[in-house]
């Protein structure tokens, strides 16, 4: 690939076209920033240049500052590696330039890319260009001063705090964009616009000097106050949100330039924090998931999937169907009788309506989505489907029967997917001769909301089928992570000790609600027992059985779920769990469950000396999450995931493992960016020695895996690649 560069061409009309060239998104890499400085200096000093147009090559203006530089800064711990963009380039060379500059924007202008455009004296955009400042998702702040001055304070805050992009059409209505023209006319109109500014036929506007859209100081303070309260609720552990609002306020009170100076200082502080390290890691980890050896690198082209059949209209099936129809894929929903079918369709309608109520979907789009759905009771509609996703209960004979029927009912190219969360795919497809088309499409509940799609391949699944499902996954706005076949696959397998260790701690005498609270403080949205209530005890009992069978050497069998079921409780589903559930209020710990817990402890009989163990909040978190790290090590060693960062992405998107938080227990700071990234930050040796100590005290459940022991003793990070020789049973 050619080196990133900036070119300049001066036309006969006296307009210099400065072009960013750094495919695929024209990220502002260090040579690009340097090139821009050079070209703007040259254009300013040349007598034959009357005006300047700034544009991006290849139909994309710029995806913002080069995030690879953030990684370098994190690696070296040296913030001076960040070049000065905001003052030297955007203010001095662009905004304060003696010649007018017009940004010709197409495709996308994000982060520093949009900031460059806002520094120009006008912005012309092609239709449907994506405009946004997503920096908070990387743990830093964006350019905070110009957007409020162009679109108004409330809208700017919304775009920044939610990292929400708008289109150029919306940008034009708001005043961010001066004109929307076709892609073909973009450069021509931009040149003329720049010449018009030079000749004073159009206004020469420096965004930073405007104040007309900011409102009065008291109005601005009111808007900022509300935004601070909102950010406190929605992003309690993210320092960049409050910092962003503080810097906006600085500019409103003391002027835009003062805001820019404070912004540069705060940016440098934030980029060094663990929040940014975690988020930047997740950014690249997420992109790495689309590179699957022997699938995405062998020249295959994805085949279109236009019609999908979903079998089973329960919670998962209806969520999966919803995800597809929302993204314009025709869905046939099959159920066994009209009562179940109607229930499934009603759930899908409620899912779609819920999105409208929450302002996430327009009524028009909702109506169109529902038109993409058809309910059926037999296989007659299956003759032209491109993919089937089976989402019935976890019963091996039922799944085997369905897959035999599918083989006859579907065309030969059709992908045969199952949403099983635990059952071995070889067993599911045992009664068919279509093993190459059988694949796992493991969605996480609620399937139309949760972003992860775990794609499970067997040794026989064809590369084409994997690629097709990855492509559909992206169309329905999921992050597909391809994993190997084993009990629980990657996510449930790595996290099976999560619920088991929580139950083990209860048997050792630790309070249920204290455990949930410690896990919440760590950064997961709910604790293991609230999760148990949510999933329902039937599901918990069934999955526990699978893990007991698959990993008998390290599975902890707690009597808790059986005791809860016997007492007539089934979690949130019947309103009676470890918590009580009342409409409109948060779940509350139910004290009447305490005798059941006592009985559980009596039956387990593992408290040393019959007395509850004494543990700190930090130990609770470690005793629950280190066993997850331990199992993750086995997942890595067995080659169930392509790379360690895939497990980070899967844990963040599927289990809501914190991606960004700094968590403090007694001044201890933990960096989270997914389970393996976190474990490496904590230190493999610390995880290993802790597990070893607990295994001596409390048994095999905590016994460190061979992989963990090896890495800890040799000082190799858990995330370092697994060499093929050390992979005992490579699945991928
Ligand atoms: C000082 C400044 O205010 C600070 C900043 O500007 S921070 C950066 C702000 N910008 C962003 O956060 C945008 C990040 N990028 C994205 O959201 C998306 O990549 C996108 C919307 C631009 C394109 O999405 P999409 O077309 O799906 O392509 P996607 O696979 O994500 O990216 C294509 C490649 O470009 C890379 N890339 C995208 N944006 C990048 C960036 N800003 N820096 C470095 N690389 C970037 C990706 O890593 C990927 O590389 P790969 O092919 O080697 O994996």
PDB file of N, CA and C and ligand atoms in Angstrom, residues 24-25 27 60 63-68 70 108 110-112 130 134-135 138 141-143 267 283-284 287 291, ligand 1:
ATOM      1  N   UNK A  24      -8.098   3.027   4.036  1.00  0.00           N
ATOM      2  CA  UNK A  24      -9.413   3.115   3.402  1.00  0.00           C
ATOM      3  C   UNK A  24     -10.267   4.302   3.854  1.00  0.00           C
ATOM      4  N   UNK A  25      -9.864   4.984   4.976  1.00  0.00           N
ATOM      5  CA  UNK A  25     -10.775   6.029   5.464  1.00  0.00           C
ATOM      6  C   UNK A  25     -10.084   7.390   5.575  1.00  0.00           C
ATOM      7  N   UNK A  27      -7.568   8.264   7.351  1.00  0.00           N
ATOM      8  CA  UNK A  27      -7.304   8.605   8.756  1.00  0.00           C
ATOM      9  C   UNK A  27      -6.166   9.621   8.803  1.00  0.00           C
ATOM     10  N   UNK A  60     -14.218   9.220   0.479  1.00  0.00           N
ATOM     11  CA  UNK A  60     -14.380   9.351   1.937  1.00  0.00           C
ATOM     12  C   UNK A  60     -13.506  10.515   2.387  1.00  0.00           C
ATOM     13  N   UNK A  63     -11.953   9.600   8.292  1.00  0.00           N
ATOM     14  CA  UNK A  63     -12.480   8.896   9.479  1.00  0.00           C
ATOM     15  C   UNK A  63     -11.853   9.404  10.768  1.00  0.00           C
ATOM     16  N   UNK A  64     -11.133  10.534  10.690  1.00  0.00           N
ATOM     17  CA  UNK A  64     -10.610  11.152  11.912  1.00  0.00           C
ATOM     18  C   UNK A  64      -9.160  10.828  12.157  1.00  0.00           C
ATOM     19  N   UNK A  65      -8.707  11.247  13.293  1.00  0.00           N
ATOM     20  CA  UNK A  65      -7.306  11.066  13.664  1.00  0.00           C
ATOM     21  C   UNK A  65      -6.966   9.567  13.654  1.00  0.00           C
ATOM     22  N   UNK A  66      -5.728   9.243  13.323  1.00  0.00           N
ATOM     23  CA  UNK A  66      -5.308   7.843  13.217  1.00  0.00           C
ATOM     24  C   UNK A  66      -5.256   7.193  14.612  1.00  0.00           C
ATOM     25  N   UNK A  67      -6.169   6.249  14.828  1.00  0.00           N
ATOM     26  CA  UNK A  67      -6.291   5.648  16.164  1.00  0.00           C
ATOM     27  C   UNK A  67      -5.065   4.771  16.485  1.00  0.00           C
ATOM     28  N   UNK A  68      -4.325   4.364  15.451  1.00  0.00           N
ATOM     29  CA  UNK A  68      -3.081   3.617  15.709  1.00  0.00           C
ATOM     30  C   UNK A  68      -2.107   4.440  16.558  1.00  0.00           C
ATOM     31  N   UNK A  70      -2.930   6.413  18.945  1.00  0.00           N
ATOM     32  CA  UNK A  70      -3.343   6.262  20.348  1.00  0.00           C
ATOM     33  C   UNK A  70      -2.666   5.020  20.936  1.00  0.00           C
ATOM     34  N   UNK A 108     -17.736  10.128   4.558  1.00  0.00           N
ATOM     35  CA  UNK A 108     -17.765  10.344   5.999  1.00  0.00           C
ATOM     36  C   UNK A 108     -16.778  11.420   6.429  1.00  0.00           C
ATOM     37  N   UNK A 110     -15.570  12.159  10.219  1.00  0.00           N
ATOM     38  CA  UNK A 110     -15.759  11.795  11.621  1.00  0.00           C
ATOM     39  C   UNK A 110     -14.603  12.312  12.462  1.00  0.00           C
ATOM     40  N   UNK A 111     -14.885  12.600  13.722  1.00  0.00           N
ATOM     41  CA  UNK A 111     -13.837  12.995  14.663  1.00  0.00           C
ATOM     42  C   UNK A 111     -13.017  14.153  14.132  1.00  0.00           C
ATOM     43  N   UNK A 112     -11.684  13.958  14.156  1.00  0.00           N
ATOM     44  CA  UNK A 112     -10.781  14.997  13.658  1.00  0.00           C
ATOM     45  C   UNK A 112     -11.074  15.358  12.208  1.00  0.00           C
ATOM     46  N   UNK A 130     -21.761  10.811   6.214  1.00  0.00           N
ATOM     47  CA  UNK A 130     -21.916  10.578   7.659  1.00  0.00           C
ATOM     48  C   UNK A 130     -21.043  11.582   8.422  1.00  0.00           C
ATOM     49  N   UNK A 134     -17.254  10.889  17.228  1.00  0.00           N
ATOM     50  CA  UNK A 134     -17.383   9.711  18.095  1.00  0.00           C
ATOM     51  C   UNK A 134     -16.265   9.529  19.115  1.00  0.00           C
ATOM     52  N   UNK A 135     -15.475  10.578  19.384  1.00  0.00           N
ATOM     53  CA  UNK A 135     -14.275  10.411  20.217  1.00  0.00           C
ATOM     54  C   UNK A 135     -14.560   9.859  21.615  1.00  0.00           C
ATOM     55  N   UNK A 138     -13.811   6.433  22.377  1.00  0.00           N
ATOM     56  CA  UNK A 138     -12.398   6.035  22.498  1.00  0.00           C
ATOM     57  C   UNK A 138     -11.782   6.559  23.794  1.00  0.00           C
ATOM     58  N   UNK A 141     -11.845  13.294  24.259  1.00  0.00           N
ATOM     59  CA  UNK A 141     -12.879  14.251  23.860  1.00  0.00           C
ATOM     60  C   UNK A 141     -12.634  14.715  22.422  1.00  0.00           C
ATOM     61  N   UNK A 142     -13.727  15.088  21.732  1.00  0.00           N
ATOM     62  CA  UNK A 142     -13.571  15.601  20.369  1.00  0.00           C
ATOM     63  C   UNK A 142     -13.256  17.092  20.397  1.00  0.00           C
ATOM     64  N   UNK A 143     -13.222  17.684  19.200  1.00  0.00           N
ATOM     65  CA  UNK A 143     -13.211  19.136  19.112  1.00  0.00           C
ATOM     66  C   UNK A 143     -14.556  19.598  19.659  1.00  0.00           C
ATOM     67  N   UNK A 267      -7.503  16.671  26.508  1.00  0.00           N
ATOM     68  CA  UNK A 267      -7.349  15.530  25.596  1.00  0.00           C
ATOM     69  C   UNK A 267      -6.109  14.724  25.983  1.00  0.00           C
ATOM     70  N   UNK A 283     -11.774  -1.211  20.095  1.00  0.00           N
ATOM     71  CA  UNK A 283     -11.965  -0.733  18.713  1.00  0.00           C
ATOM     72  C   UNK A 283     -11.223  -1.638  17.729  1.00  0.00           C
ATOM     73  N   UNK A 284      -9.947  -1.865  17.989  1.00  0.00           N
ATOM     74  CA  UNK A 284      -9.168  -2.685  17.046  1.00  0.00           C
ATOM     75  C   UNK A 284      -9.557  -4.157  17.148  1.00  0.00           C
ATOM     76  N   UNK A 287     -12.526  -4.840  15.038  1.00  0.00           N
ATOM     77  CA  UNK A 287     -12.235  -4.893  13.597  1.00  0.00           C
ATOM     78  C   UNK A 287     -11.496  -6.185  13.226  1.00  0.00           C
ATOM     79  N   UNK A 291     -11.472 -10.719  10.311  1.00  0.00           N
ATOM     80  CA  UNK A 291     -10.395 -11.404   9.574  1.00  0.00           C
ATOM     81  C   UNK A 291     -10.281 -12.833  10.099  1.00  0.00           C
TER      82      UNK A 291
HETATM   83  C1  LIG B   1      -8.109  14.627  17.674  1.00  0.00           C
HETATM   84  C2  LIG B   1      -9.333  13.889  17.144  1.00  0.00           C
HETATM   85  O1  LIG B   1     -10.521  14.541  17.561  1.00  0.00           O
HETATM   86  C3  LIG B   1      -9.376  12.484  17.623  1.00  0.00           C
HETATM   87  C4  LIG B   1     -10.007  11.578  16.620  1.00  0.00           C
HETATM   88  O2  LIG B   1     -10.336  11.923  15.516  1.00  0.00           O
HETATM   89  S1  LIG B   1     -10.198  10.017  17.129  1.00  0.00           S
HETATM   90  C5  LIG B   1     -10.898   9.182  15.760  1.00  0.00           C
HETATM   91  C6  LIG B   1     -12.356   9.495  15.601  1.00  0.00           C
HETATM   92  N1  LIG B   1     -12.892   8.672  14.571  1.00  0.00           N
HETATM   93  C7  LIG B   1     -13.518   7.544  14.840  1.00  0.00           C
HETATM   94  O3  LIG B   1     -13.714   7.168  15.972  1.00  0.00           O
HETATM   95  C8  LIG B   1     -13.955   6.728  13.658  1.00  0.00           C
HETATM   96  C9  LIG B   1     -13.484   5.311  13.815  1.00  0.00           C
HETATM   97  N2  LIG B   1     -13.796   4.520  12.656  1.00  0.00           N
HETATM   98  C10 LIG B   1     -15.038   4.044  12.433  1.00  0.00           C
HETATM   99  O4  LIG B   1     -15.981   4.285  13.151  1.00  0.00           O
HETATM  100  C11 LIG B   1     -15.227   3.171  11.243  1.00  0.00           C
HETATM  101  O5  LIG B   1     -13.987   2.544  10.964  1.00  0.00           O
HETATM  102  C12 LIG B   1     -15.684   3.943   9.967  1.00  0.00           C
HETATM  103  C13 LIG B   1     -17.126   4.417  10.179  1.00  0.00           C
HETATM  104  C14 LIG B   1     -14.771   5.109   9.698  1.00  0.00           C
HETATM  105  C15 LIG B   1     -15.607   2.994   8.752  1.00  0.00           C
HETATM  106  O6  LIG B   1     -16.337   1.835   9.027  1.00  0.00           O
HETATM  107  P1  LIG B   1     -16.292   0.567   8.026  1.00  0.00           P
HETATM  108  O7  LIG B   1     -16.492   1.036   6.643  1.00  0.00           O
HETATM  109  O8  LIG B   1     -17.219  -0.438   8.610  1.00  0.00           O
HETATM  110  O9  LIG B   1     -14.813   0.037   8.058  1.00  0.00           O
HETATM  111  P2  LIG B   1     -13.946  -0.494   9.280  1.00  0.00           P
HETATM  112  O10 LIG B   1     -13.705  -1.948   9.104  1.00  0.00           O
HETATM  113  O11 LIG B   1     -14.466  -0.029  10.582  1.00  0.00           O
HETATM  114  O12 LIG B   1     -12.589   0.314   9.005  1.00  0.00           O
HETATM  115  C16 LIG B   1     -11.801   0.036   7.877  1.00  0.00           C
HETATM  116  C17 LIG B   1     -10.347   0.085   8.294  1.00  0.00           C
HETATM  117  O13 LIG B   1     -10.030   1.434   8.631  1.00  0.00           O
HETATM  118  C18 LIG B   1      -9.450   1.481   9.912  1.00  0.00           C
HETATM  119  N3  LIG B   1      -9.851   2.742  10.551  1.00  0.00           N
HETATM  120  C19 LIG B   1     -11.065   3.300  10.567  1.00  0.00           C
HETATM  121  N4  LIG B   1     -11.014   4.486  11.205  1.00  0.00           N
HETATM  122  C20 LIG B   1      -9.744   4.645  11.588  1.00  0.00           C
HETATM  123  C21 LIG B   1      -9.064   5.678  12.286  1.00  0.00           C
HETATM  124  N5  LIG B   1      -9.669   6.776  12.692  1.00  0.00           N
HETATM  125  N6  LIG B   1      -7.743   5.507  12.514  1.00  0.00           N
HETATM  126  C22 LIG B   1      -7.088   4.409  12.099  1.00  0.00           C
HETATM  127  N7  LIG B   1      -7.681   3.415  11.429  1.00  0.00           N
HETATM  128  C23 LIG B   1      -9.000   3.541  11.187  1.00  0.00           C
HETATM  129  C24 LIG B   1     -10.016   0.273  10.650  1.00  0.00           C
HETATM  130  O14 LIG B   1      -9.204  -0.105  11.718  1.00  0.00           O
HETATM  131  C25 LIG B   1     -10.040  -0.747   9.538  1.00  0.00           C
HETATM  132  O15 LIG B   1      -8.735  -1.240   9.395  1.00  0.00           O
HETATM  133  P3  LIG B   1      -8.487  -2.761   8.954  1.00  0.00           P
HETATM  134  O16 LIG B   1      -9.128  -2.919   7.617  1.00  0.00           O
HETATM  135  O17 LIG B   1      -7.014  -2.888   8.964  1.00  0.00           O
HETATM  136  O18 LIG B   1      -9.153  -3.593  10.006  1.00  0.00           O
END
